[in-house]
Amino acid sequence: MNFDFKDLASRHPLFSRLTGQVIWLLFEEHKASSEDIDAFMEHYLAWRDEQLGIMAALETNRGAYLRITTDPPPNNDDGYTAMRPPCKHCRVLHGAVLPASHPDLIRCLPPFALGCRCRAEIIPAEDVPENAPLIFTSEMPRHELHCASEWIFSVPWAKRRKG
C-alpha cells in the first residue's frame, strides 16, 4: 500500500507546523549561517522522511507495537548529537511501548520537536517485554517547534556535511 507522505506529515502535530520557512527563521533567530541552515535542511528532510516511513508502516501493521528509544539515529554518531543527552521528557519515554492500534497513534509518535532525541521503532507483539511500560496520549510531551535544550542551533551543520 502506498502512502502519501504529505498527508501523513499533515496529521503529525510537529511535521504539520514545520515548513522550510519556519525552520529557516528559527535558525536565523539563533544566528546560524545560511550554509548551516542549508546543511540542516538536508539533514531534516532525510530524518523527516525516515519518520514518515515508520508512520506509514505502522498504519499498515496495526498488530505491531511502537517502542520509543532515545538512542542517536543510525549513521549519525558524529560527536554532535551523541554529546547531547536527551531532555527529561525523552528520558522518561525511553523503552515505553504503544500498540499500533492506539486510536491516537499519529499524535503519540516522535519526534516531539526539532532536536528531539526520541525515535520510534516498530516491534512485533512477541518482542514486547512483559514489564514494558505502556504509554498513553496524556503522558506524551507537547509537540514544540524545537527541543528546549536548543542544541541543534549550536551544531556546525555545514562542517558536518563536508566532513
Tab-separated table of N, CA and C in Angstrom:
chain	number	residue	atom	x	y	z
A	1	MET	N	0.839	-1.177	0.000
A	1	MET	CA	0.000	0.000	0.000
A	1	MET	C	0.886	1.242	0.000
A	2	ASN	N	0.646	2.170	-0.904
A	2	ASN	CA	1.404	3.407	-0.973
A	2	ASN	C	0.749	4.474	-0.118
A	3	PHE	N	1.577	5.239	0.573
A	3	PHE	CA	1.079	6.315	1.414
A	3	PHE	C	1.546	7.638	0.877
A	4	ASP	N	0.698	8.603	1.030
A	4	ASP	CA	1.034	9.972	0.685
A	4	ASP	C	1.738	10.571	1.899
A	5	PHE	N	3.063	10.742	1.810
A	5	PHE	CA	3.823	11.274	2.935
A	5	PHE	C	3.345	12.670	3.305
A	6	LYS	N	2.866	13.426	2.330
A	6	LYS	CA	2.369	14.773	2.615
A	6	LYS	C	1.146	14.695	3.534
A	7	ASP	N	0.268	13.716	3.284
A	7	ASP	CA	-0.904	13.533	4.136
A	7	ASP	C	-0.483	13.104	5.540
A	8	LEU	N	0.453	12.158	5.632
A	8	LEU	CA	0.932	11.737	6.948
A	8	LEU	C	1.559	12.905	7.705
A	9	ALA	N	2.370	13.693	7.016
A	9	ALA	CA	3.006	14.847	7.657
A	9	ALA	C	1.961	15.839	8.153
A	10	SER	N	0.892	16.012	7.406
A	10	SER	CA	-0.139	16.973	7.810
A	10	SER	C	-0.910	16.498	9.042
A	11	ARG	N	-0.859	15.208	9.349
A	11	ARG	CA	-1.563	14.661	10.516
A	11	ARG	C	-0.685	14.607	11.762
A	12	HIS	N	0.623	14.748	11.597
A	12	HIS	CA	1.541	14.706	12.738
A	12	HIS	C	1.629	16.113	13.359
A	13	PRO	N	1.522	16.228	14.681
A	13	PRO	CA	1.493	17.550	15.326
A	13	PRO	C	2.723	18.418	15.085
A	14	LEU	N	3.897	17.837	14.915
A	14	LEU	CA	5.086	18.648	14.648
A	14	LEU	C	5.263	18.892	13.152
A	15	PHE	N	5.247	17.837	12.365
A	15	PHE	CA	5.501	17.980	10.936
A	15	PHE	C	4.463	18.865	10.256
A	16	SER	N	3.253	18.905	10.788
A	16	SER	CA	2.212	19.740	10.177
A	16	SER	C	2.517	21.229	10.328
A	17	ARG	N	3.354	21.595	11.293
A	17	ARG	CA	3.676	23.003	11.530
A	17	ARG	C	5.029	23.421	10.976
A	18	LEU	N	5.862	22.453	10.622
A	18	LEU	CA	7.208	22.783	10.173
A	18	LEU	C	7.272	22.898	8.656
A	19	THR	N	7.597	24.065	8.218
A	19	THR	CA	7.879	24.280	6.801
A	19	THR	C	9.343	24.694	6.711
A	20	GLY	N	9.874	24.691	5.521
A	20	GLY	CA	11.240	25.167	5.341
A	20	GLY	C	11.402	26.586	5.840
A	21	GLN	N	10.396	27.407	5.619
A	21	GLN	CA	10.465	28.805	6.054
A	21	GLN	C	10.504	28.902	7.584
A	22	VAL	N	9.703	28.110	8.266
A	22	VAL	CA	9.698	28.126	9.739
A	22	VAL	C	11.067	27.707	10.263
A	23	ILE	N	11.616	26.642	9.712
A	23	ILE	CA	12.922	26.164	10.161
A	23	ILE	C	13.993	27.217	9.883
A	24	TRP	N	13.959	27.794	8.704
A	24	TRP	CA	14.938	28.824	8.340
A	24	TRP	C	14.878	29.975	9.341
A	25	LEU	N	13.665	30.452	9.674
A	25	LEU	CA	13.516	31.561	10.620
A	25	LEU	C	13.998	31.192	12.018
A	26	LEU	N	13.722	29.973	12.455
A	26	LEU	CA	14.216	29.532	13.769
A	26	LEU	C	15.740	29.590	13.817
A	27	PHE	N	16.371	29.104	12.761
A	27	PHE	CA	17.835	29.113	12.733
A	27	PHE	C	18.382	30.530	12.613
A	28	GLU	N	17.719	31.375	11.841
A	28	GLU	CA	18.163	32.768	11.747
A	28	GLU	C	18.084	33.463	13.102
A	29	GLU	N	17.031	33.186	13.855
A	29	GLU	CA	16.902	33.772	15.196
A	29	GLU	C	18.069	33.384	16.091
A	30	HIS	N	18.654	32.236	15.848
A	30	HIS	CA	19.786	31.761	16.638
A	30	HIS	C	21.120	32.060	15.949
A	31	LYS	N	21.096	32.968	14.997
A	31	LYS	CA	22.306	33.485	14.331
A	31	LYS	C	23.075	32.430	13.541
A	32	ALA	N	22.384	31.452	12.982
A	32	ALA	CA	23.038	30.428	12.170
A	32	ALA	C	23.358	30.993	10.784
A	33	SER	N	24.421	30.509	10.195
A	33	SER	CA	24.792	30.928	8.840
A	33	SER	C	23.878	30.261	7.822
A	34	SER	N	23.784	30.831	6.646
A	34	SER	CA	22.944	30.232	5.604
A	34	SER	C	23.476	28.854	5.211
A	35	GLU	N	24.807	28.660	5.278
A	35	GLU	CA	25.389	27.352	4.974
A	35	GLU	C	24.946	26.301	5.990
A	36	ASP	N	24.946	26.685	7.271
A	36	ASP	CA	24.492	25.749	8.304
A	36	ASP	C	23.005	25.460	8.159
A	37	ILE	N	22.229	26.469	7.801
A	37	ILE	CA	20.789	26.253	7.633
A	37	ILE	C	20.534	25.302	6.463
A	38	ASP	N	21.209	25.528	5.346
A	38	ASP	CA	21.058	24.626	4.190
A	38	ASP	C	21.439	23.190	4.558
A	39	ALA	N	22.554	23.037	5.273
A	39	ALA	CA	23.011	21.698	5.663
A	39	ALA	C	22.017	21.058	6.632
A	40	PHE	N	21.481	21.840	7.564
A	40	PHE	CA	20.488	21.286	8.483
A	40	PHE	C	19.234	20.863	7.727
A	41	MET	N	18.807	21.646	6.750
A	41	MET	CA	17.610	21.305	5.986
A	41	MET	C	17.775	19.954	5.290
A	42	GLU	N	18.947	19.676	4.743
A	42	GLU	CA	19.202	18.364	4.138
A	42	GLU	C	19.051	17.261	5.182
A	43	HIS	N	19.645	17.488	6.341
A	43	HIS	CA	19.550	16.529	7.449
A	43	HIS	C	18.091	16.355	7.870
A	44	TYR	N	17.377	17.440	8.037
A	44	TYR	CA	15.990	17.404	8.491
A	44	TYR	C	15.093	16.643	7.512
A	45	LEU	N	15.232	16.918	6.214
A	45	LEU	CA	14.364	16.261	5.232
A	45	LEU	C	14.582	14.744	5.220
A	46	ALA	N	15.832	14.307	5.326
A	46	ALA	CA	16.105	12.862	5.387
A	46	ALA	C	15.525	12.262	6.665
A	47	TRP	N	15.688	12.953	7.780
A	47	TRP	CA	15.178	12.488	9.077
A	47	TRP	C	13.646	12.439	9.056
A	48	ARG	N	13.011	13.472	8.501
A	48	ARG	CA	11.549	13.509	8.420
A	48	ARG	C	11.033	12.360	7.558
A	49	ASP	N	11.659	12.119	6.420
A	49	ASP	CA	11.222	11.027	5.548
A	49	ASP	C	11.356	9.672	6.243
A	50	GLU	N	12.406	9.505	7.037
A	50	GLU	CA	12.586	8.265	7.799
A	50	GLU	C	11.433	8.096	8.793
A	51	GLN	N	11.082	9.152	9.500
A	51	GLN	CA	9.996	9.092	10.478
A	51	GLN	C	8.648	8.862	9.792
A	52	LEU	N	8.433	9.488	8.644
A	52	LEU	CA	7.189	9.286	7.906
A	52	LEU	C	7.094	7.853	7.393
A	53	GLY	N	8.224	7.260	7.041
A	53	GLY	CA	8.233	5.849	6.633
A	53	GLY	C	7.783	4.940	7.770
A	54	ILE	N	8.210	5.251	8.974
A	54	ILE	CA	7.781	4.481	10.143
A	54	ILE	C	6.286	4.676	10.355
A	55	MET	N	5.810	5.907	10.215
A	55	MET	CA	4.374	6.171	10.364
A	55	MET	C	3.568	5.362	9.355
A	56	ALA	N	4.028	5.330	8.112
A	56	ALA	CA	3.316	4.583	7.067
A	56	ALA	C	3.309	3.090	7.385
A	57	ALA	N	4.430	2.564	7.858
A	57	ALA	CA	4.499	1.135	8.197
A	57	ALA	C	3.553	0.797	9.346
A	58	LEU	N	3.431	1.682	10.305
A	58	LEU	CA	2.516	1.441	11.425
A	58	LEU	C	1.059	1.474	10.970
A	59	GLU	N	0.758	2.310	10.011
A	59	GLU	CA	-0.612	2.398	9.508
A	59	GLU	C	-1.035	1.087	8.842
A	60	THR	N	-0.081	0.363	8.270
A	60	THR	CA	-0.415	-0.887	7.577
A	60	THR	C	-0.289	-2.114	8.474
A	61	ASN	N	0.296	-1.951	9.651
A	61	ASN	CA	0.510	-3.088	10.546
A	61	ASN	C	-0.004	-2.750	11.940
A	62	ARG	N	-1.309	-2.754	12.101
A	62	ARG	CA	-1.930	-2.379	13.378
A	62	ARG	C	-1.737	-3.426	14.469
A	63	GLY	N	-1.143	-4.567	14.145
A	63	GLY	CA	-0.847	-5.574	15.152
A	63	GLY	C	0.533	-5.393	15.766
A	64	ALA	N	1.287	-4.467	15.230
A	64	ALA	CA	2.643	-4.212	15.723
A	64	ALA	C	2.600	-3.274	16.930
A	65	TYR	N	3.761	-3.033	17.468
A	65	TYR	CA	3.911	-2.094	18.581
A	65	TYR	C	4.990	-1.099	18.236
A	66	LEU	N	4.907	0.029	18.865
A	66	LEU	CA	5.901	1.080	18.707
A	66	LEU	C	6.677	1.162	20.013
A	67	ARG	N	8.000	1.086	19.911
A	67	ARG	CA	8.832	1.281	21.101
A	67	ARG	C	9.580	2.588	20.888
A	68	ILE	N	9.597	3.396	21.925
A	68	ILE	CA	10.307	4.674	21.858
A	68	ILE	C	11.670	4.494	22.513
A	69	THR	N	12.693	4.926	21.796
A	69	THR	CA	14.052	4.911	22.338
A	69	THR	C	14.617	6.321	22.243
A	70	THR	N	15.689	6.556	22.943
A	70	THR	CA	16.345	7.863	22.877
A	70	THR	C	17.768	7.733	22.357
A	71	ASP	N	18.035	6.651	21.668
A	71	ASP	CA	19.367	6.451	21.105
A	71	ASP	C	19.585	7.391	19.935
A	72	PRO	N	20.842	7.734	19.653
A	72	PRO	CA	21.104	8.527	18.452
A	72	PRO	C	20.658	7.752	17.222
A	73	PRO	N	20.205	8.449	16.181
A	73	PRO	CA	19.777	7.744	14.974
A	73	PRO	C	20.953	7.051	14.293
A	74	PRO	N	20.678	5.990	13.540
A	74	PRO	CA	21.754	5.297	12.838
A	74	PRO	C	22.534	6.246	11.933
A	75	ASN	N	23.819	5.991	11.787
A	75	ASN	CA	24.705	6.778	10.921
A	75	ASN	C	24.771	8.238	11.321
A	76	ASN	N	24.473	8.541	12.581
A	76	ASN	CA	24.533	9.931	12.999
A	76	ASN	C	25.347	10.072	14.279
A	77	ASP	N	26.207	9.098	14.557
A	77	ASP	CA	27.053	9.179	15.739
A	77	ASP	C	28.278	10.007	15.364
A	78	ASP	N	28.045	11.296	15.249
A	78	ASP	CA	29.046	12.202	14.715
A	78	ASP	C	29.733	13.048	15.774
A	79	GLY	N	29.481	12.769	17.032
A	79	GLY	CA	30.093	13.558	18.078
A	79	GLY	C	29.254	14.753	18.486
A	80	TYR	N	28.338	15.177	17.644
A	80	TYR	CA	27.492	16.318	17.988
A	80	TYR	C	26.236	15.840	18.711
A	81	THR	N	25.450	14.981	18.069
A	81	THR	CA	24.226	14.509	18.702
A	81	THR	C	24.545	13.574	19.854
A	82	ALA	N	25.624	12.812	19.749
A	82	ALA	CA	25.954	11.853	20.801
A	82	ALA	C	26.327	12.558	22.095
A	83	MET	N	26.837	13.791	22.019
A	83	MET	CA	27.240	14.515	23.220
A	83	MET	C	26.039	15.094	23.965
A	84	ARG	N	24.951	15.304	23.297
A	84	ARG	CA	23.801	15.938	23.923
A	84	ARG	C	22.888	14.895	24.543
A	85	PRO	N	22.714	14.953	25.847
A	85	PRO	CA	21.815	13.979	26.463
A	85	PRO	C	20.369	14.302	26.120
A	86	PRO	N	19.518	13.304	26.125
A	86	PRO	CA	18.094	13.551	25.864
A	86	PRO	C	17.499	14.430	26.971
A	87	CYS	N	16.466	15.183	26.624
A	87	CYS	CA	15.781	16.014	27.622
A	87	CYS	C	15.034	15.105	28.602
A	88	LYS	N	14.526	15.676	29.674
A	88	LYS	CA	13.861	14.877	30.711
A	88	LYS	C	12.624	14.172	30.165
A	89	HIS	N	11.915	14.771	29.216
A	89	HIS	CA	10.727	14.136	28.645
A	89	HIS	C	11.116	12.898	27.839
A	90	CYS	N	12.182	13.024	27.056
A	90	CYS	CA	12.639	11.893	26.249
A	90	CYS	C	13.175	10.765	27.128
A	91	ARG	N	13.908	11.124	28.192
A	91	ARG	CA	14.454	10.094	29.089
A	91	ARG	C	13.339	9.261	29.711
A	92	VAL	N	12.232	9.902	30.080
A	92	VAL	CA	11.104	9.196	30.697
A	92	VAL	C	10.471	8.220	29.712
A	93	LEU	N	10.444	8.570	28.434
A	93	LEU	CA	9.797	7.732	27.427
A	93	LEU	C	10.660	6.580	26.923
A	94	HIS	N	11.954	6.605	27.215
A	94	HIS	CA	12.847	5.571	26.698
A	94	HIS	C	12.348	4.179	27.100
A	95	GLY	N	12.112	3.330	26.114
A	95	GLY	CA	11.664	1.966	26.344
A	95	GLY	C	10.153	1.809	26.436
A	96	ALA	N	9.427	2.913	26.426
A	96	ALA	CA	7.965	2.832	26.510
A	96	ALA	C	7.409	2.233	25.225
A	97	VAL	N	6.263	1.576	25.348
A	97	VAL	CA	5.660	0.847	24.231
A	97	VAL	C	4.230	1.333	24.021
A	98	LEU	N	3.830	1.388	22.773
A	98	LEU	CA	2.488	1.811	22.397
A	98	LEU	C	1.982	0.888	21.304
A	99	PRO	N	0.783	0.331	21.438
A	99	PRO	CA	0.266	-0.526	20.367
A	99	PRO	C	-0.072	0.309	19.128
A	100	ALA	N	0.218	-0.222	17.949
A	100	ALA	CA	-0.093	0.483	16.702
A	100	ALA	C	-1.594	0.655	16.517
A	101	SER	N	-2.377	-0.094	17.272
A	101	SER	CA	-3.834	0.032	17.195
A	101	SER	C	-4.368	1.202	18.016
A	102	HIS	N	-3.485	1.915	18.711
A	102	HIS	CA	-3.899	3.056	19.531
A	102	HIS	C	-4.674	4.043	18.655
A	103	PRO	N	-5.838	4.515	19.108
A	103	PRO	CA	-6.672	5.379	18.264
A	103	PRO	C	-6.038	6.731	17.935
A	104	ASP	N	-5.092	7.181	18.735
A	104	ASP	CA	-4.456	8.478	18.506
A	104	ASP	C	-2.968	8.300	18.229
A	105	LEU	N	-2.635	7.241	17.491
A	105	LEU	CA	-1.244	6.855	17.266
A	105	LEU	C	-0.389	7.989	16.690
A	106	ILE	N	-0.866	8.661	15.666
A	106	ILE	CA	-0.057	9.692	14.998
A	106	ILE	C	0.368	10.779	15.990
A	107	ARG	N	-0.511	11.185	16.880
A	107	ARG	CA	-0.167	12.216	17.871
A	107	ARG	C	0.875	11.733	18.870
A	108	CYS	N	0.984	10.443	19.046
A	108	CYS	CA	1.918	9.888	20.030
A	108	CYS	C	3.300	9.598	19.454
A	109	LEU	N	3.455	9.749	18.171
A	109	LEU	CA	4.729	9.401	17.540
A	109	LEU	C	5.758	10.507	17.676
A	110	PRO	N	6.981	10.126	18.009
A	110	PRO	CA	8.051	11.116	17.945
A	110	PRO	C	8.319	11.453	16.486
A	111	PRO	N	8.946	12.535	16.249
A	111	PRO	CA	9.612	13.447	17.162
A	111	PRO	C	8.624	14.440	17.765
A	112	PHE	N	9.013	14.960	18.930
A	112	PHE	CA	8.173	15.904	19.633
A	112	PHE	C	8.660	17.340	19.445
A	113	ALA	N	9.804	17.511	18.776
A	113	ALA	CA	10.368	18.832	18.499
A	113	ALA	C	11.563	18.654	17.570
A	114	LEU	N	11.979	19.724	16.913
A	114	LEU	CA	13.258	19.678	16.206
A	114	LEU	C	14.317	19.443	17.268
A	115	GLY	N	15.184	18.500	17.052
A	115	GLY	CA	16.209	18.172	18.035
A	115	GLY	C	15.767	17.122	19.034
A	116	CYS	N	14.560	16.605	18.888
A	116	CYS	CA	14.055	15.571	19.796
A	116	CYS	C	14.921	14.325	19.657
A	117	ARG	N	15.279	13.721	20.778
A	117	ARG	CA	16.126	12.535	20.762
A	117	ARG	C	15.321	11.245	20.747
A	118	CYS	N	13.982	11.341	20.822
A	118	CYS	CA	13.145	10.145	20.763
A	118	CYS	C	13.085	9.614	19.338
A	119	ARG	N	13.087	8.311	19.231
A	119	ARG	CA	12.960	7.633	17.952
A	119	ARG	C	11.921	6.537	18.095
A	120	ALA	N	11.205	6.306	17.021
A	120	ALA	CA	10.212	5.233	17.002
A	120	ALA	C	10.834	3.998	16.383
A	121	GLU	N	10.520	2.871	16.975
A	121	GLU	CA	10.998	1.590	16.465
A	121	GLU	C	9.802	0.644	16.448
A	122	ILE	N	9.556	0.017	15.317
A	122	ILE	CA	8.439	-0.916	15.203
A	122	ILE	C	8.906	-2.285	15.678
A	123	ILE	N	8.115	-2.872	16.576
A	123	ILE	CA	8.442	-4.209	17.075
A	123	ILE	C	7.187	-5.080	17.009
A	124	PRO	N	7.357	-6.380	16.766
A	124	PRO	CA	6.196	-7.276	16.767
A	124	PRO	C	5.717	-7.525	18.196
A	125	ALA	N	4.479	-7.941	18.320
A	125	ALA	CA	3.872	-8.181	19.635
A	125	ALA	C	4.708	-9.130	20.486
A	126	GLU	N	5.301	-10.152	19.871
A	126	GLU	CA	6.079	-11.125	20.653
A	126	GLU	C	7.367	-10.534	21.234
A	127	ASP	N	7.796	-9.382	20.730
A	127	ASP	CA	9.006	-8.743	21.251
A	127	ASP	C	8.725	-7.707	22.340
A	128	VAL	N	7.464	-7.532	22.716
A	128	VAL	CA	7.128	-6.574	23.771
A	128	VAL	C	7.457	-7.223	25.113
A	129	PRO	N	8.372	-6.640	25.872
A	129	PRO	CA	8.709	-7.217	27.173
A	129	PRO	C	7.503	-7.216	28.113
A	130	GLU	N	7.449	-8.205	28.978
A	130	GLU	CA	6.321	-8.318	29.912
A	130	GLU	C	6.149	-7.080	30.768
A	131	ASN	N	7.242	-6.477	31.182
A	131	ASN	CA	7.168	-5.321	32.068
A	131	ASN	C	7.325	-3.990	31.339
A	132	ALA	N	7.150	-3.993	30.023
A	132	ALA	CA	7.302	-2.750	29.256
A	132	ALA	C	6.235	-1.754	29.676
A	133	PRO	N	6.654	-0.515	29.944
A	133	PRO	CA	5.650	0.487	30.292
A	133	PRO	C	4.839	0.853	29.054
A	134	LEU	N	3.531	0.766	29.164
A	134	LEU	CA	2.674	1.198	28.068
A	134	LEU	C	2.426	2.687	28.228
A	135	ILE	N	2.400	3.400	27.121
A	135	ILE	CA	2.204	4.846	27.198
A	135	ILE	C	0.845	5.227	26.656
A	136	PHE	N	0.393	6.344	27.098
A	136	PHE	CA	-0.913	6.848	26.704
A	136	PHE	C	-0.769	8.299	26.280
A	137	THR	N	-1.726	8.801	25.534
A	137	THR	CA	-1.666	10.152	24.994
A	137	THR	C	-1.383	11.182	26.075
A	138	SER	N	-1.972	11.030	27.239
A	138	SER	CA	-1.803	12.027	28.303
A	138	SER	C	-0.366	12.119	28.806
A	139	GLU	N	0.456	11.090	28.564
A	139	GLU	CA	1.836	11.084	29.036
A	139	GLU	C	2.829	11.633	28.012
A	140	MET	N	2.363	11.933	26.828
A	140	MET	CA	3.267	12.353	25.772
A	140	MET	C	3.664	13.814	25.952
A	141	PRO	N	4.906	14.162	25.615
A	141	PRO	CA	5.308	15.562	25.689
A	141	PRO	C	4.556	16.382	24.643
A	142	ARG	N	4.451	17.660	24.898
A	142	ARG	CA	3.844	18.547	23.907
A	142	ARG	C	4.758	18.604	22.688
A	143	HIS	N	4.197	18.774	21.537
A	143	HIS	CA	4.996	18.921	20.320
A	143	HIS	C	5.389	20.398	20.208
A	144	GLU	N	6.654	20.683	20.470
A	144	GLU	CA	7.192	22.034	20.401
A	144	GLU	C	7.942	22.187	19.080
A	145	LEU	N	8.222	23.426	18.694
A	145	LEU	CA	8.968	23.614	17.453
A	145	LEU	C	10.403	23.126	17.579
A	146	HIS	N	11.038	23.358	18.724
A	146	HIS	CA	12.393	22.846	18.906
A	146	HIS	C	12.596	22.430	20.352
A	147	CYS	N	13.557	21.529	20.543
A	147	CYS	CA	13.876	20.997	21.867
A	147	CYS	C	14.337	22.143	22.763
A	148	ALA	N	13.920	22.112	24.002
A	148	ALA	CA	14.245	23.188	24.942
A	148	ALA	C	15.751	23.390	25.101
A	149	SER	N	16.545	22.347	24.896
A	149	SER	CA	17.991	22.496	25.048
A	149	SER	C	18.610	23.308	23.915
A	150	GLU	N	17.901	23.463	22.819
A	150	GLU	CA	18.342	24.252	21.656
A	150	GLU	C	19.679	23.792	21.085
A	151	TRP	N	20.060	22.540	21.332
A	151	TRP	CA	21.353	22.060	20.868
A	151	TRP	C	21.486	22.099	19.350
A	152	ILE	N	20.400	21.948	18.618
A	152	ILE	CA	20.517	21.892	17.157
A	152	ILE	C	21.036	23.194	16.563
A	153	PHE	N	20.864	24.294	17.281
A	153	PHE	CA	21.299	25.588	16.758
A	153	PHE	C	22.794	25.827	16.962
A	154	SER	N	23.447	25.014	17.768
A	154	SER	CA	24.876	25.211	18.021
A	154	SER	C	25.765	24.242	17.242
A	155	VAL	N	25.179	23.342	16.488
A	155	VAL	CA	25.959	22.379	15.707
A	155	VAL	C	26.426	23.040	14.407
A	156	PRO	N	27.697	22.922	14.069
A	156	PRO	CA	28.174	23.452	12.782
A	156	PRO	C	27.762	22.510	11.647
A	157	TRP	N	26.520	22.582	11.230
A	157	TRP	CA	25.947	21.638	10.273
A	157	TRP	C	26.710	21.604	8.951
A	158	ALA	N	27.162	22.769	8.480
A	158	ALA	CA	27.867	22.793	7.183
A	158	ALA	C	29.184	22.016	7.283
A	159	LYS	N	29.907	22.140	8.385
A	159	LYS	CA	31.157	21.383	8.557
A	159	LYS	C	30.854	19.906	8.650
A	160	ARG	N	29.770	19.550	9.298
A	160	ARG	CA	29.368	18.152	9.435
A	160	ARG	C	29.093	17.538	8.076
A	161	ARG	N	28.440	18.315	7.208
A	161	ARG	CA	28.081	17.817	5.873
A	161	ARG	C	29.343	17.582	5.045
A	162	LYS	N	30.313	18.477	5.160
A	162	LYS	CA	31.556	18.361	4.362
A	162	LYS	C	32.428	17.218	4.849
A	163	GLY	N	32.436	16.990	6.163
A	163	GLY	CA	33.364	16.005	6.733
A	163	GLY	C	32.689	14.759	6.970
